[in-house]
Every structure is written in C-alpha cells, then in structure tokens.
Coordinates of N, CA and C and ligand atoms in Angstrom, one line a residue:
M232 N 66.0 -66.1 -44.3 CA 65.8 -65.0 -43.2 C 66.6 -65.3 -42.0
T233 N 66.9 -64.3 -41.4 CA 67.5 -64.4 -40.1 C 66.7 -64.6 -39.0
L234 N 67.2 -65.0 -37.7 CA 66.3 -65.1 -36.6 C 65.4 -63.8 -36.4
A235 N 66.4 -62.7 -36.4 CA 65.7 -61.4 -36.1 C 64.7 -61.0 -37.2
E236 N 64.8 -61.5 -38.4 CA 63.8 -61.3 -39.4 C 62.6 -62.0 -39.1
R237 N 62.8 -63.3 -38.7 CA 61.5 -64.1 -38.5 C 60.8 -63.6 -37.3
I238 N 61.5 -63.0 -36.3 CA 60.8 -62.6 -35.1 C 60.0 -61.3 -35.5
A239 N 60.6 -60.4 -36.3 CA 59.9 -59.3 -36.9 C 58.7 -59.6 -37.6
E240 N 58.9 -60.7 -38.4 CA 57.7 -61.0 -39.2 C 56.6 -61.7 -38.4
V241 N 56.8 -62.5 -37.5 CA 55.7 -62.9 -36.6 C 55.1 -61.8 -35.9
Q242 N 56.1 -60.9 -35.5 CA 55.3 -59.8 -34.7 C 54.4 -59.0 -35.5
D243 N 54.8 -58.7 -36.7 CA 54.1 -58.1 -37.8 C 52.7 -58.8 -38.1
R244 N 52.8 -60.0 -38.3 CA 51.6 -60.9 -38.4 C 50.7 -60.8 -37.2
I245 N 51.0 -60.8 -36.2 CA 50.2 -60.6 -34.9 C 49.6 -59.3 -34.9
A246 N 50.4 -58.3 -35.2 CA 49.8 -56.9 -35.2 C 48.8 -56.7 -36.2
A247 N 49.1 -57.5 -37.4 CA 48.1 -57.3 -38.5 C 46.7 -57.9 -38.2
A248 N 47.0 -59.2 -37.5 CA 45.8 -59.9 -37.2 C 44.9 -59.3 -36.2
A249 N 45.6 -58.5 -35.4 CA 45.1 -57.9 -34.2 C 44.3 -56.6 -34.8
R250 N 44.8 -55.8 -35.6 CA 44.1 -54.7 -36.3 C 43.0 -55.2 -37.2
E251 N 43.2 -56.3 -37.7 CA 42.0 -56.7 -38.4 C 40.8 -57.0 -37.7
A252 N 41.1 -57.5 -36.3 CA 39.9 -57.7 -35.5 C 39.7 -56.5 -34.7
G253 N 40.2 -55.6 -34.9 CA 39.8 -54.2 -34.2 C 40.4 -54.2 -32.8
R254 N 41.6 -55.0 -32.7 CA 42.2 -55.0 -31.3 C 43.5 -54.2 -31.5
D255 N 43.9 -53.8 -30.2 CA 45.3 -53.1 -30.1 C 46.3 -54.1 -30.1
P256 N 47.1 -54.0 -31.0 CA 48.4 -55.0 -31.2 C 49.1 -55.2 -29.8
A257 N 49.2 -54.1 -29.0 CA 49.7 -54.1 -27.8 C 49.1 -54.9 -26.7
E258 N 48.0 -55.6 -26.9 CA 47.3 -56.5 -26.1 C 48.0 -58.0 -26.1
I259 N 48.8 -58.1 -27.1 CA 49.0 -59.5 -27.5 C 50.6 -59.7 -27.3
T260 N 51.0 -60.6 -26.5 CA 52.4 -60.9 -26.3 C 52.8 -62.1 -26.9
L261 N 54.0 -61.8 -27.6 CA 54.6 -63.3 -28.3 C 55.4 -64.1 -27.4
V262 N 55.0 -65.3 -26.9 CA 55.8 -66.1 -26.1 C 56.7 -67.0 -27.1
A263 N 58.0 -66.9 -27.1 CA 58.8 -67.8 -27.9 C 59.0 -69.1 -27.2
A264 N 58.5 -70.1 -27.9 CA 58.6 -71.5 -27.5 C 59.9 -72.0 -27.7
T265 N 60.9 -72.1 -26.7 CA 62.4 -72.1 -27.0 C 62.7 -73.6 -26.8
K266 N 61.9 -74.5 -26.7 CA 62.2 -76.1 -26.4 C 63.3 -76.4 -27.5
V267 N 64.2 -77.2 -27.1 CA 65.3 -77.8 -28.0 C 66.4 -76.7 -28.6
Q268 N 66.0 -75.4 -28.2 CA 67.0 -74.3 -28.7 C 68.2 -74.1 -27.6
S269 N 69.2 -73.8 -28.2 CA 70.5 -73.5 -27.3 C 70.2 -72.2 -26.6
S270 N 71.1 -72.1 -25.5 CA 71.2 -70.8 -24.7 C 71.5 -69.8 -25.6
E271 N 72.6 -69.9 -26.5 CA 72.9 -69.0 -27.4 C 71.6 -68.4 -28.2
T272 N 71.0 -69.3 -28.9 CA 69.8 -68.9 -29.6 C 68.7 -68.2 -28.8
I273 N 68.6 -68.6 -27.7 CA 67.6 -68.0 -26.6 C 68.1 -66.6 -26.5
R274 N 69.3 -66.3 -26.2 CA 69.8 -64.9 -26.2 C 69.7 -64.1 -27.3
A275 N 70.1 -64.7 -28.4 CA 69.9 -64.0 -29.7 C 68.4 -63.5 -30.0
A276 N 67.5 -64.5 -29.5 CA 66.0 -64.2 -29.8 C 65.7 -62.9 -28.8
I277 N 66.1 -63.0 -27.6 CA 65.9 -61.9 -26.8 C 66.6 -60.7 -27.2
G278 N 67.7 -60.7 -27.6 CA 68.5 -59.6 -28.3 C 67.7 -59.0 -29.4
A279 N 67.0 -59.9 -30.1 CA 66.1 -59.4 -31.3 C 64.6 -59.0 -30.9
G280 N 64.3 -59.0 -29.7 CA 63.0 -58.5 -29.4 C 62.1 -59.4 -28.6
V281 N 62.3 -60.6 -28.5 CA 61.6 -61.5 -27.7 C 61.6 -61.0 -26.3
T282 N 60.4 -60.9 -25.7 CA 60.1 -60.5 -24.3 C 59.7 -61.5 -23.4
V283 N 59.2 -62.7 -23.9 CA 58.9 -63.8 -23.1 C 59.3 -65.1 -23.7
C284 N 59.9 -65.9 -22.9 CA 60.2 -67.4 -23.4 C 59.4 -68.3 -22.8
G285 N 59.0 -69.3 -23.4 CA 58.2 -70.4 -23.0 C 58.8 -71.6 -23.1
E286 N 59.1 -72.4 -21.9 CA 59.8 -73.8 -21.8 C 58.8 -74.8 -21.4
N287 N 59.0 -76.0 -22.0 CA 58.1 -77.1 -21.7 C 59.0 -78.2 -21.1
R288 N 60.1 -78.2 -21.0 CA 61.0 -79.2 -20.2 C 61.7 -78.7 -19.2
V289 N 61.3 -79.4 -18.1 CA 62.1 -78.9 -16.7 C 63.5 -78.9 -16.9
Q290 N 64.0 -80.0 -17.2 CA 65.5 -80.3 -17.3 C 66.3 -79.2 -18.1
E291 N 65.7 -78.9 -19.5 CA 66.3 -78.0 -20.3 C 66.2 -76.7 -19.7
M292 N 65.1 -76.2 -19.2 CA 64.9 -75.0 -18.6 C 65.8 -74.8 -17.3
T293 N 66.1 -75.7 -16.5 CA 67.2 -75.6 -15.3 C 68.5 -75.3 -16.0
A294 N 68.7 -76.0 -17.1 CA 70.2 -75.8 -17.6 C 70.2 -74.4 -18.1
H295 N 69.1 -73.9 -18.8 CA 69.3 -72.6 -19.5 C 69.3 -71.5 -18.2
L296 N 68.6 -71.9 -17.2 CA 68.6 -70.8 -16.1 C 69.9 -70.7 -15.4
D297 N 70.5 -72.0 -15.3 CA 71.9 -71.9 -14.9 C 73.0 -71.1 -15.8
D298 N 72.7 -71.0 -16.9 CA 73.2 -70.4 -18.0 C 72.9 -68.8 -18.0
N299 N 71.9 -68.4 -17.3 CA 71.4 -67.0 -17.4 C 70.9 -66.6 -18.9
A300 N 70.4 -67.7 -19.6 CA 69.9 -67.6 -20.9 C 68.7 -66.6 -21.1
Y301 N 68.0 -66.5 -20.2 CA 66.6 -65.8 -20.3 C 66.7 -64.4 -19.8
E302 N 68.1 -64.0 -19.4 CA 68.2 -62.6 -19.0 C 67.6 -61.6 -19.8
G303 N 66.9 -60.7 -19.4 CA 66.2 -59.7 -20.0 C 64.7 -60.1 -20.7
A304 N 64.3 -61.3 -20.4 CA 62.9 -61.7 -20.8 C 62.3 -62.4 -19.6
A305 N 61.0 -62.3 -19.7 CA 60.1 -63.1 -18.7 C 60.0 -64.7 -19.1
L306 N 59.9 -65.4 -18.2 CA 59.9 -66.8 -18.5 C 58.5 -67.6 -18.1
H307 N 58.0 -68.2 -19.0 CA 56.8 -68.9 -18.7 C 57.0 -70.4 -18.9
F308 N 56.3 -71.4 -18.0 CA 56.4 -72.7 -18.1 C 55.2 -73.1 -18.9
I309 N 55.3 -73.8 -20.0 CA 54.1 -74.1 -20.9 C 53.9 -75.5 -21.2
G310 N 54.9 -76.3 -20.5 CA 54.7 -77.9 -21.0 C 53.9 -78.6 -19.7
H311 N 53.7 -79.9 -20.0 CA 53.1 -80.7 -19.1 C 54.1 -80.7 -17.8
L312 N 53.4 -80.6 -16.7 CA 54.2 -80.5 -15.5 C 53.9 -81.7 -14.5
Q313 N 54.8 -82.5 -14.1 CA 54.7 -83.5 -13.2 C 54.7 -83.0 -11.8
T314 N 54.0 -83.4 -10.8 CA 53.9 -83.0 -9.5 C 55.3 -83.0 -8.9
N315 N 56.1 -84.2 -9.2 CA 57.3 -84.3 -8.5 C 58.4 -83.2 -9.1
K316 N 58.0 -82.5 -10.2 CA 58.9 -81.6 -10.9 C 58.6 -80.2 -10.4
V317 N 57.5 -80.1 -9.7 CA 56.9 -78.7 -9.4 C 58.1 -77.9 -8.6
K318 N 58.7 -78.5 -7.7 CA 59.9 -77.9 -7.0 C 60.9 -77.1 -7.8
F319 N 60.9 -77.6 -9.1 CA 62.0 -77.0 -10.0 C 61.4 -75.8 -10.8
V320 N 60.1 -75.6 -10.8 CA 59.5 -74.6 -11.5 C 58.9 -73.4 -10.5
V321 N 58.3 -73.7 -9.5 CA 57.6 -72.8 -8.8 C 58.7 -71.7 -8.3
G322 N 58.4 -70.4 -8.4 CA 59.4 -69.4 -7.9 C 60.4 -69.1 -8.9
R323 N 60.5 -70.0 -10.1 CA 61.5 -69.7 -10.9 C 61.1 -69.3 -12.2
V324 N 59.8 -69.2 -12.4 CA 59.2 -68.7 -13.6 C 58.1 -67.5 -13.3
D325 N 57.9 -66.7 -14.2 CA 56.9 -65.6 -13.9 C 55.4 -66.3 -14.1
L326 N 55.4 -67.2 -14.8 CA 54.0 -67.7 -15.1 C 54.0 -69.2 -15.4
I327 N 53.2 -70.0 -14.6 CA 53.0 -71.4 -15.0 C 51.7 -71.4 -15.9
E328 N 51.9 -71.7 -17.2 CA 50.6 -71.8 -18.0 C 49.9 -72.9 -18.0
S329 N 50.4 -74.0 -17.4 CA 49.8 -75.3 -17.9 C 49.5 -76.2 -16.4
V330 N 48.6 -75.4 -15.7 CA 48.1 -76.1 -14.5 C 46.8 -76.6 -14.9
G331 N 46.9 -77.9 -15.1 CA 45.5 -78.6 -15.7 C 44.9 -79.6 -14.9
S332 N 45.1 -79.6 -13.5 CA 44.4 -80.5 -12.6 C 44.5 -80.0 -11.3
E333 N 43.5 -80.4 -10.4 CA 43.5 -80.0 -8.9 C 44.6 -80.6 -8.3
H334 N 45.1 -81.8 -8.6 CA 46.4 -82.3 -8.0 C 47.7 -81.3 -8.1
L335 N 47.7 -81.0 -9.4 CA 48.6 -80.0 -9.7 C 48.7 -78.6 -9.0
L336 N 47.5 -78.2 -9.1 CA 47.2 -76.8 -8.3 C 47.7 -77.0 -7.0
D337 N 47.3 -78.0 -6.3 CA 47.5 -78.3 -4.8 C 49.1 -78.4 -4.6
A338 N 49.8 -78.9 -5.5 CA 51.1 -79.1 -5.3 C 51.8 -77.7 -5.7
V339 N 51.4 -76.9 -6.4 CA 51.9 -75.6 -6.7 C 51.7 -74.8 -5.6
E340 N 50.6 -74.9 -5.1 CA 50.0 -74.0 -3.9 C 51.1 -74.3 -2.6
E341 N 51.3 -75.7 -2.4 CA 52.0 -76.2 -1.4 C 53.7 -75.8 -1.5
R342 N 54.1 -75.7 -2.8 CA 55.4 -75.4 -2.9 C 55.6 -73.9 -2.8
A343 N 54.7 -73.1 -3.3 CA 54.7 -71.6 -3.2 C 54.7 -71.3 -1.8
A344 N 53.7 -71.9 -1.0 CA 53.8 -71.7 0.5 C 54.9 -71.7 1.2
R345 N 55.6 -73.0 0.8 CA 56.9 -73.2 1.4 C 58.0 -72.2 1.2
L346 N 57.8 -71.7 0.0 CA 58.9 -70.7 -0.4 C 58.5 -69.3 0.1
G347 N 57.1 -69.1 0.5 CA 56.6 -67.8 1.0 C 56.6 -66.8 -0.1
L348 N 56.0 -67.4 -1.3 CA 55.7 -66.6 -2.5 C 54.4 -66.8 -3.1
V349 N 54.0 -66.0 -4.0 CA 52.8 -66.2 -4.7 C 53.1 -66.4 -6.2
Q350 N 52.7 -67.6 -6.8 CA 53.0 -68.0 -8.0 C 51.9 -67.8 -9.0
D351 N 52.0 -66.9 -10.1 CA 51.1 -66.7 -11.1 C 50.9 -67.9 -11.9
I352 N 49.6 -68.3 -12.3 CA 49.3 -69.5 -13.0 C 48.1 -69.1 -14.0
L353 N 48.2 -70.1 -14.9 CA 47.0 -70.2 -15.9 C 46.5 -71.5 -15.6
L354 N 45.2 -71.8 -15.9 CA 44.5 -73.1 -16.0 C 44.6 -73.6 -17.5
E355 N 45.1 -74.7 -17.6 CA 45.1 -75.3 -19.0 C 43.8 -76.0 -19.1
V356 N 43.2 -75.7 -20.2 CA 41.8 -76.3 -20.6 C 41.9 -77.2 -21.5
N357 N 41.4 -78.5 -21.5 CA 41.3 -79.5 -22.6 C 40.2 -79.1 -23.5
V358 N 40.4 -78.3 -24.3 CA 39.2 -77.6 -24.9 C 38.8 -78.5 -26.0
G359 N 39.6 -79.4 -26.6 CA 39.2 -80.3 -27.6 C 38.5 -81.6 -27.2
G360 N 38.6 -81.8 -25.7 CA 38.1 -82.9 -25.1 C 38.9 -84.2 -25.3
E361 N 40.3 -84.1 -25.8 CA 41.0 -85.2 -26.0 C 41.4 -85.9 -24.9
A362 N 41.3 -87.4 -25.0 CA 41.7 -88.2 -23.9 C 43.2 -88.2 -23.6
S363 N 44.0 -88.0 -24.7 CA 45.5 -88.0 -24.6 C 46.0 -86.7 -24.0
K364 N 45.2 -85.7 -23.9 CA 45.7 -84.4 -23.6 C 45.4 -84.1 -22.0
S365 N 46.4 -83.3 -21.6 CA 46.2 -82.9 -20.1 C 45.3 -81.6 -20.1
G366 N 45.0 -81.2 -19.1 CA 44.1 -80.1 -19.0 C 42.8 -80.4 -18.2
V367 N 42.1 -79.3 -17.7 CA 40.9 -79.5 -17.1 C 39.7 -79.6 -18.1
A368 N 38.8 -80.4 -17.9 CA 37.7 -80.5 -18.7 C 36.8 -79.2 -18.6
P369 N 36.2 -78.7 -19.7 CA 35.4 -77.5 -19.6 C 34.3 -77.5 -18.4
A370 N 33.7 -78.7 -18.3 CA 32.8 -78.8 -17.2 C 33.2 -78.6 -15.9
D371 N 34.6 -78.9 -15.5 CA 35.3 -78.7 -14.1 C 35.9 -77.4 -14.1
L372 N 36.0 -76.7 -15.1 CA 36.9 -75.3 -15.2 C 36.4 -74.3 -14.2
S373 N 35.2 -74.1 -14.0 CA 34.6 -73.0 -13.1 C 35.0 -73.4 -11.7
G374 N 34.9 -74.7 -11.4 CA 35.0 -75.1 -9.8 C 36.5 -75.0 -9.5
L375 N 37.4 -75.3 -10.5 CA 38.8 -75.2 -10.2 C 39.3 -73.8 -10.2
A376 N 38.7 -72.9 -11.0 CA 39.1 -71.6 -10.9 C 38.7 -70.9 -9.7
Q377 N 37.6 -71.4 -9.1 CA 37.1 -70.8 -7.8 C 38.1 -71.2 -6.7
K378 N 38.4 -72.4 -6.9 CA 39.4 -73.0 -5.9 C 40.8 -72.1 -6.0
A379 N 41.2 -72.1 -7.1 CA 42.4 -71.3 -7.5 C 42.5 -70.0 -6.8
A380 N 41.3 -69.3 -7.0 CA 41.2 -67.9 -6.5 C 41.2 -67.9 -5.0
R381 N 41.0 -69.0 -4.4 CA 40.9 -69.1 -2.9 C 42.3 -69.4 -2.3
L382 N 43.3 -69.9 -3.1 CA 44.4 -70.3 -2.5 C 45.3 -69.1 -2.4
P383 N 46.0 -68.9 -1.2 CA 46.6 -67.7 -0.9 C 48.1 -67.7 -1.6
H384 N 48.7 -68.8 -2.2 CA 50.0 -68.7 -2.7 C 50.0 -68.9 -4.2
V385 N 48.8 -68.9 -5.0 CA 48.8 -68.9 -6.3 C 47.9 -67.7 -6.7
R386 N 48.2 -67.1 -7.8 CA 47.3 -66.0 -8.4 C 47.0 -66.5 -9.8
L387 N 45.7 -66.8 -9.9 CA 45.1 -67.1 -11.1 C 45.0 -65.8 -12.1
R388 N 45.7 -66.0 -13.2 CA 45.8 -64.9 -14.0 C 45.1 -65.2 -15.5
G389 N 44.5 -66.5 -15.7 CA 43.7 -66.7 -16.8 C 43.8 -68.2 -17.3
L390 N 43.7 -68.3 -18.6 CA 43.5 -69.7 -19.2 C 44.4 -70.0 -20.3
M391 N 44.8 -71.2 -20.5 CA 45.5 -71.6 -21.7 C 45.0 -72.8 -22.4
A392 N 45.2 -73.0 -23.7 CA 44.7 -74.3 -24.2 C 45.8 -74.6 -25.5
I393 N 45.8 -75.8 -25.6 CA 46.4 -76.6 -26.8 C 45.5 -77.4 -27.5
P394 N 44.8 -76.7 -28.5 CA 43.8 -77.5 -29.2 C 44.3 -78.6 -30.1
P395 N 43.5 -79.4 -30.5 CA 43.9 -80.6 -31.3 C 44.8 -80.1 -32.5
V396 N 45.7 -81.0 -33.0 CA 46.5 -80.5 -34.3 C 45.4 -80.4 -35.4
A397 N 45.5 -79.1 -36.0 CA 44.6 -79.0 -37.1 C 45.0 -79.7 -38.3
E398 N 44.0 -80.3 -38.9 CA 44.3 -81.0 -40.3 C 44.3 -80.0 -41.3
I399 N 43.3 -79.1 -41.2 CA 42.9 -78.1 -42.2 C 43.3 -76.6 -41.5
P400 N 43.8 -75.7 -42.4 CA 43.9 -74.4 -41.8 C 42.5 -73.9 -41.4
G401 N 42.5 -73.3 -40.2 CA 41.3 -72.7 -39.8 C 40.3 -73.6 -38.9
A402 N 40.7 -74.9 -39.0 CA 39.9 -75.9 -38.3 C 40.0 -75.6 -36.7
N403 N 40.9 -74.9 -36.2 CA 41.0 -74.5 -34.8 C 40.1 -73.5 -34.3
R404 N 39.6 -72.8 -35.3 CA 39.1 -71.4 -34.8 C 38.0 -71.6 -33.9
K405 N 37.1 -72.7 -34.0 CA 36.0 -72.9 -33.2 C 36.6 -73.2 -31.7
F406 N 37.9 -73.8 -31.6 CA 38.2 -74.1 -30.2 C 38.7 -72.5 -29.6
F407 N 39.2 -71.8 -30.4 CA 39.5 -70.6 -30.0 C 38.5 -69.8 -29.4
T408 N 37.4 -69.7 -30.3 CA 36.2 -69.0 -29.9 C 35.6 -69.6 -28.5
R409 N 35.7 -70.9 -28.5 CA 35.1 -71.5 -27.2 C 36.0 -71.1 -26.1
M410 N 37.3 -70.9 -26.4 CA 38.2 -70.5 -25.1 C 38.1 -69.2 -24.7
Y411 N 37.7 -68.3 -25.7 CA 37.4 -66.9 -25.6 C 36.2 -66.7 -24.4
Q412 N 35.2 -67.6 -24.9 CA 34.0 -67.6 -24.1 C 34.2 -68.1 -22.7
F413 N 35.1 -69.0 -22.5 CA 35.5 -69.6 -21.0 C 36.3 -68.2 -20.3
F414 N 37.1 -67.8 -21.1 CA 37.9 -66.6 -20.6 C 37.0 -65.5 -20.0
V415 N 36.1 -65.1 -21.0 CA 35.0 -64.0 -20.4 C 34.3 -64.6 -19.3
D416 N 33.8 -65.7 -19.2 CA 33.0 -66.2 -18.1 C 33.9 -66.2 -16.9
I417 N 35.0 -66.8 -17.0 CA 36.0 -66.9 -15.8 C 36.2 -65.5 -15.2
R418 N 36.5 -64.5 -16.4 CA 36.7 -63.0 -15.8 C 35.6 -62.4 -15.0
S419 N 34.5 -62.7 -15.4 CA 33.4 -62.3 -14.9 C 33.1 -62.7 -13.5
Q420 N 33.2 -64.0 -13.4 CA 33.1 -64.7 -12.0 C 34.1 -64.2 -11.2
M421 N 35.3 -64.0 -11.5 CA 36.4 -63.7 -10.6 C 36.5 -62.1 -10.3
N422 N 35.7 -61.3 -11.2 CA 35.9 -60.0 -11.0 C 35.4 -59.6 -9.6
D423 N 34.4 -60.4 -9.0 CA 33.8 -60.0 -7.6 C 34.7 -60.3 -6.6
N424 N 35.8 -61.2 -6.9 CA 36.6 -61.4 -5.6 C 37.9 -60.7 -5.8
G425 N 38.1 -59.7 -6.6 CA 39.2 -59.0 -6.8 C 40.5 -59.5 -7.5
T426 N 40.2 -60.7 -8.3 CA 41.1 -61.4 -9.1 C 41.1 -60.8 -10.4
T427 N 42.2 -60.4 -10.9 CA 42.4 -60.0 -12.4 C 42.7 -61.1 -13.3
I428 N 41.7 -61.2 -14.1 CA 42.0 -62.3 -15.3 C 42.4 -61.7 -16.5
D429 N 43.6 -61.8 -16.9 CA 44.0 -61.0 -18.0 C 45.0 -61.7 -19.1
C430 N 45.0 -63.0 -18.9 CA 45.8 -63.7 -19.9 C 45.0 -64.9 -20.5
L431 N 45.0 -64.9 -21.9 CA 44.5 -66.1 -22.6 C 45.4 -66.5 -23.6
S432 N 46.1 -67.6 -23.3 CA 47.3 -68.1 -24.0 C 46.7 -69.2 -25.0
M433 N 46.8 -68.9 -26.2 CA 46.4 -69.8 -27.3 C 46.9 -69.4 -28.6
G434 N 47.1 -70.4 -29.5 CA 47.6 -70.2 -30.8 C 49.2 -70.5 -30.9
M435 N 49.6 -71.3 -32.0 CA 50.9 -71.8 -32.2 C 51.4 -71.4 -33.6
S436 N 52.5 -71.9 -33.9 CA 53.0 -71.4 -35.4 C 51.8 -71.5 -36.4
G437 N 51.1 -72.5 -36.5 CA 50.1 -72.8 -37.5 C 48.9 -72.0 -37.5
D438 N 48.6 -71.4 -36.4 CA 47.3 -70.9 -36.2 C 47.2 -69.5 -35.3
F439 N 48.4 -68.9 -35.0 CA 48.4 -67.8 -34.0 C 47.6 -66.8 -34.6
E440 N 47.5 -66.4 -35.8 CA 46.6 -65.3 -36.3 C 45.0 -65.6 -36.0
D441 N 44.6 -66.8 -36.2 CA 43.2 -67.1 -35.9 C 43.1 -66.8 -34.3
A442 N 44.1 -67.3 -33.7 CA 43.9 -67.0 -32.2 C 43.8 -65.7 -31.6
V443 N 44.7 -64.7 -32.5 CA 44.6 -63.4 -32.0 C 43.3 -62.9 -32.5
R444 N 42.7 -63.3 -33.7 CA 41.5 -62.7 -34.1 C 40.3 -63.0 -33.2
E445 N 40.5 -64.3 -32.3 CA 39.6 -64.8 -31.3 C 39.8 -64.3 -29.9
G446 N 40.9 -63.6 -29.8 CA 41.0 -63.0 -28.4 C 42.2 -63.3 -27.6
A447 N 43.2 -64.1 -28.2 CA 44.4 -64.6 -27.5 C 45.1 -63.2 -27.0
T448 N 45.6 -63.2 -25.8 CA 46.8 -62.2 -25.3 C 48.1 -62.8 -25.1
L449 N 48.3 -64.1 -25.3 CA 49.6 -64.7 -25.4 C 49.4 -65.6 -26.5
V450 N 50.6 -65.6 -27.4 CA 50.4 -66.8 -28.4 C 51.9 -67.4 -28.3
R451 N 51.8 -68.7 -28.4 CA 53.2 -69.5 -28.1 C 53.7 -69.9 -29.4
V452 N 54.9 -69.4 -29.9 CA 55.3 -69.7 -31.2 C 56.7 -70.3 -31.3
G453 N 57.0 -71.3 -31.8 CA 58.2 -72.0 -31.9 C 58.8 -72.0 -33.4
T454 N 58.2 -72.9 -33.9 CA 58.7 -73.3 -35.6 C 58.8 -72.0 -36.2
A455 N 57.8 -71.1 -36.3 CA 57.8 -69.9 -37.0 C 58.9 -69.0 -36.8
L456 N 59.5 -69.2 -35.6 CA 60.7 -68.3 -35.1 C 61.9 -69.1 -35.4
F457 N 62.0 -70.4 -35.0 CA 63.2 -71.0 -34.9 C 63.4 -72.0 -36.1
G458 N 62.6 -72.4 -36.8 CA 62.5 -73.3 -37.8 C 62.0 -74.7 -37.3
P459 N 62.0 -75.7 -38.1 CA 61.6 -77.0 -37.6 C 62.4 -77.6 -36.6
R460 N 61.9 -78.3 -35.5 CA 62.7 -78.9 -34.6 C 63.1 -80.2 -34.9
P461 N 64.3 -80.7 -34.3 CA 64.8 -82.0 -34.6 C 63.9 -83.1 -34.1
P462 N 64.0 -84.2 -34.5 CA 62.9 -85.3 -34.1 C 62.6 -85.4 -32.5
M463 N 63.7 -85.1 -31.9 CA 63.6 -85.1 -30.3 C 62.5 -84.2 -29.8
G464 N 62.5 -83.0 -30.6 CA 61.4 -81.9 -30.3 C 60.0 -82.6 -30.6
A465 N 59.9 -83.3 -31.8 CA 58.7 -83.8 -32.2 C 58.2 -84.8 -31.1
A466 N 59.2 -85.5 -30.6 CA 58.8 -86.7 -29.7 C 58.2 -86.0 -28.5
V467 N 58.8 -84.8 -28.0 CA 58.2 -84.1 -26.8 C 56.9 -83.8 -27.0
K468 N 56.6 -83.3 -28.1 CA 55.3 -82.7 -28.5 C 54.2 -83.9 -28.6
D469 N 54.7 -85.1 -29.1 CA 53.7 -86.2 -29.1 C 53.4 -86.8 -27.7
N470 N 54.3 -86.4 -26.8 CA 54.4 -86.6 -25.5 C 53.1 -86.2 -24.7
R471 N 52.6 -85.0 -25.2 CA 51.6 -84.3 -24.6 C 50.2 -85.0 -24.6
Ligands
LIG203 C1 56.3 -76.3 -28.8 C2 55.2 -75.6 -28.2 C3 54.4 -74.5 -28.9 C4 55.0 -73.9 -30.1 O1 54.8 -74.9 -31.1 P1 54.9 -74.5 -32.7 O2 54.0 -75.3 -33.5 O3 56.5 -74.9 -32.9 O4 54.9 -73.0 -32.8 C5 53.3 -73.9 -28.2 N1 52.9 -74.4 -27.0 C6 53.4 -75.4 -26.3 C7 52.8 -76.0 -25.1 C8 54.6 -76.2 -27.0 O5 55.2 -77.2 -26.3

C-alpha cells in the first residue's frame, strides 16, 4: 500500500468506528504522529490529506519547521516537554497536547505572556497511574484545569492521554471510558467560565478505533500510516 492508501484506510476506519458508535465522523481528526519521518514524507502525508501533524521531539520539529515541512497542516506538540524547551514550542504549534504538570503549565504561561500570545493546550492525564509516565494524576486534574482556565495566556481546550501499552486488544478501552468521563466532567466545570473544552486526544495505531468509540476527538496515529519506526523511534517511545 502507498502512504496515500494507508492514510485513506485509517480515515475510513475512524469513520466506520464513529458511525458504529452513533457519532459524526467529522467530529474526529486524525493527527499524524510524524516522529522520525523526513520532511519529504511529512509533505507527502499532507498532500494525501493529513490535516494535523503531531511531533514529540523538539529538535526534529524545529528542523521540519525550518524546512516548512508542515505547510498546509496544523501542528500539535504531543511529546514529553521539558520546561527548558518550552521556548521552542510555545507560539510555534497550534496545540500543545502534553501539559502534564503545574510546573510545565506555569512555564508555558510565562513564555506565552512574554510573546504576547495565547497558547492552546491540553492537559495530559496519567490515566493508567503509571509511575513511569508523565501526566497529571486524575485526583489533581480538576485543580489543574481550574488553574489553567484562570491563566491569561493559555487556553485550555481539553485532555490527552497515553494509556499503558495494551497486551491484549481491547485492554485499553476502560482507560478511554475513564478519560471520556474526565472530559465530560471538566467540560461541565469549565462551561461556567466560558472556556470551550472540545478536544479529547486518545488512541494510537493499535487502539484508535476503541478510542473513537469511547469519544476521542483527536487520534494520534504513526505506525499505521508510516509503517514501523526504526529502533531510534522505539527508544523515544520508551523514554516516556
Ligand atoms: C508516536 C506517538 C503516537 C503514535 O504511535 P503509533 O503507535 O505509532 O501509532 C501517539 N502519541 C504519541 C504521544 C506518540 O509519541
């Protein structure tokens, strides 16, 4: 299959899962996880219908930006973000999906204030409660969301999660269900102060259909579009 065919196939599978769940396929956006891909491949993906690219390494993203590789698509930062790299990301991406601590939230606010802009963000939730993963603990989510909503230079748009690696197909569905509940809770809390919560980012190559069935509005897919990544990509994944 060509890249264009794989993109079309993933989009068809997203649409089918949405219809099955009684959802409008237009509610779900495919985010192409482009880590380790070349600028050429990224351009080809955009040419074949990808509308959002997701990057998780600052250095790669910067190189692709210098190349204008993302032209014609929106750009999301989806990876682990260190506070000392915030300056390379704020104002350069449409959405930072992976704000998982108060410390990082403060750093994003500070940088956005300095640049005089408002940065759209999602809060990353450690839905599996894994010690090795970044993300806010579910118990702290509401407090962090309230804080984010008060900051003048960030706009909270919703939630993101990277559940534990599923051993068995379907094993992550309970985490997606839980995330949807958090999403609904945060949305109703935030409605009062005029914040629009409209993004729930969850689901990857192995489980995006379940994520769509459970309410995802963004699915982040790499391997199913681009094929397996070389070992370097795997190392980055383990890093999280
Ligand atoms: C790489 C990556 C993905 C996509 O993973 P695949 O299993 O290749 O689809 C999704 N989300 C994040 C944060 C990633 O780093």
